[in-house]
Amino acid sequence: MSLGGGSDRLLRHLYRRLYGEKRFYESMVPVEYVRLRDVLEGVAEPRVRLQGGGFYELRVEEARALGERLPWYLHWFVKLPWVFSYSRAGGYGVYRLVGPDRWAARALNYLLTGELGGEMWEVKGWEMGRLLRSYKSLIIVLLNIQL
């Protein structure tokens, strides 16, 4: 049953716009990562290529600040940038770590709890605020859009 010509056009417009925005956010996912150690030593460019073809620049001073907070041996394993997916769950915003790997989850656990043994795959809003204050360019937050 059709709602009428104007309503159908409006729905088609909304679907096109939502899918366009979803494609935009998906194009922001990195296709490569760079090790923290390589950025600190100047071995690698402080940038990564994105799925959409562009580049994402990392600030070296923020990488240095991260390197000072993490134990030296983690520098070899931690890759940047950290990619989070934001979604709403039960009225609260939840940030889930989706990339690059479990070493990022271990580094996050160390930064937020001070413990080396665990992994942190989910971050609360106030914790993300803490991270973004110090490491804004080392983090990419994607919106989880369910269509």
PDB file of C-alpha atoms in Angstrom, residues 85-96 122-128 143-144:
ATOM      1  CA  SER A  85      32.503   2.112  16.836  1.00  0.00           C
ATOM      2  CA  TYR A  86      30.014   4.275  18.733  1.00  0.00           C
ATOM      3  CA  SER A  87      26.485   3.068  19.394  1.00  0.00           C
ATOM      4  CA  ARG A  88      23.722   3.638  21.906  1.00  0.00           C
ATOM      5  CA  ALA A  89      22.923   0.765  24.270  1.00  0.00           C
ATOM      6  CA  GLY A  90      20.298   1.118  26.970  1.00  0.00           C
ATOM      7  CA  GLY A  91      20.357   4.910  26.787  1.00  0.00           C
ATOM      8  CA  TYR A  92      24.139   5.106  27.164  1.00  0.00           C
ATOM      9  CA  GLY A  93      26.815   5.650  24.563  1.00  0.00           C
ATOM     10  CA  VAL A  94      29.213   2.746  24.150  1.00  0.00           C
ATOM     11  CA  TYR A  95      32.509   2.829  22.297  1.00  0.00           C
ATOM     12  CA  ARG A  96      33.689  -0.568  21.078  1.00  0.00           C
ATOM     13  CA  GLU A 122      34.570  -1.414  25.419  1.00  0.00           C
ATOM     14  CA  VAL A 123      34.964   2.128  26.720  1.00  0.00           C
ATOM     15  CA  LYS A 124      32.404   4.327  28.469  1.00  0.00           C
ATOM     16  CA  GLY A 125      31.763   7.906  27.420  1.00  0.00           C
ATOM     17  CA  TRP A 126      33.723   9.508  30.251  1.00  0.00           C
ATOM     18  CA  GLU A 127      36.692   7.192  29.549  1.00  0.00           C
ATOM     19  CA  MET A 128      36.602   8.148  25.875  1.00  0.00           C
ATOM     20  CA  LEU A 143      29.110   5.796  14.119  1.00  0.00           C
ATOM     21  CA  ASN A 144      27.379   2.449  14.143  1.00  0.00           C
TER      22      ASN A 144
END
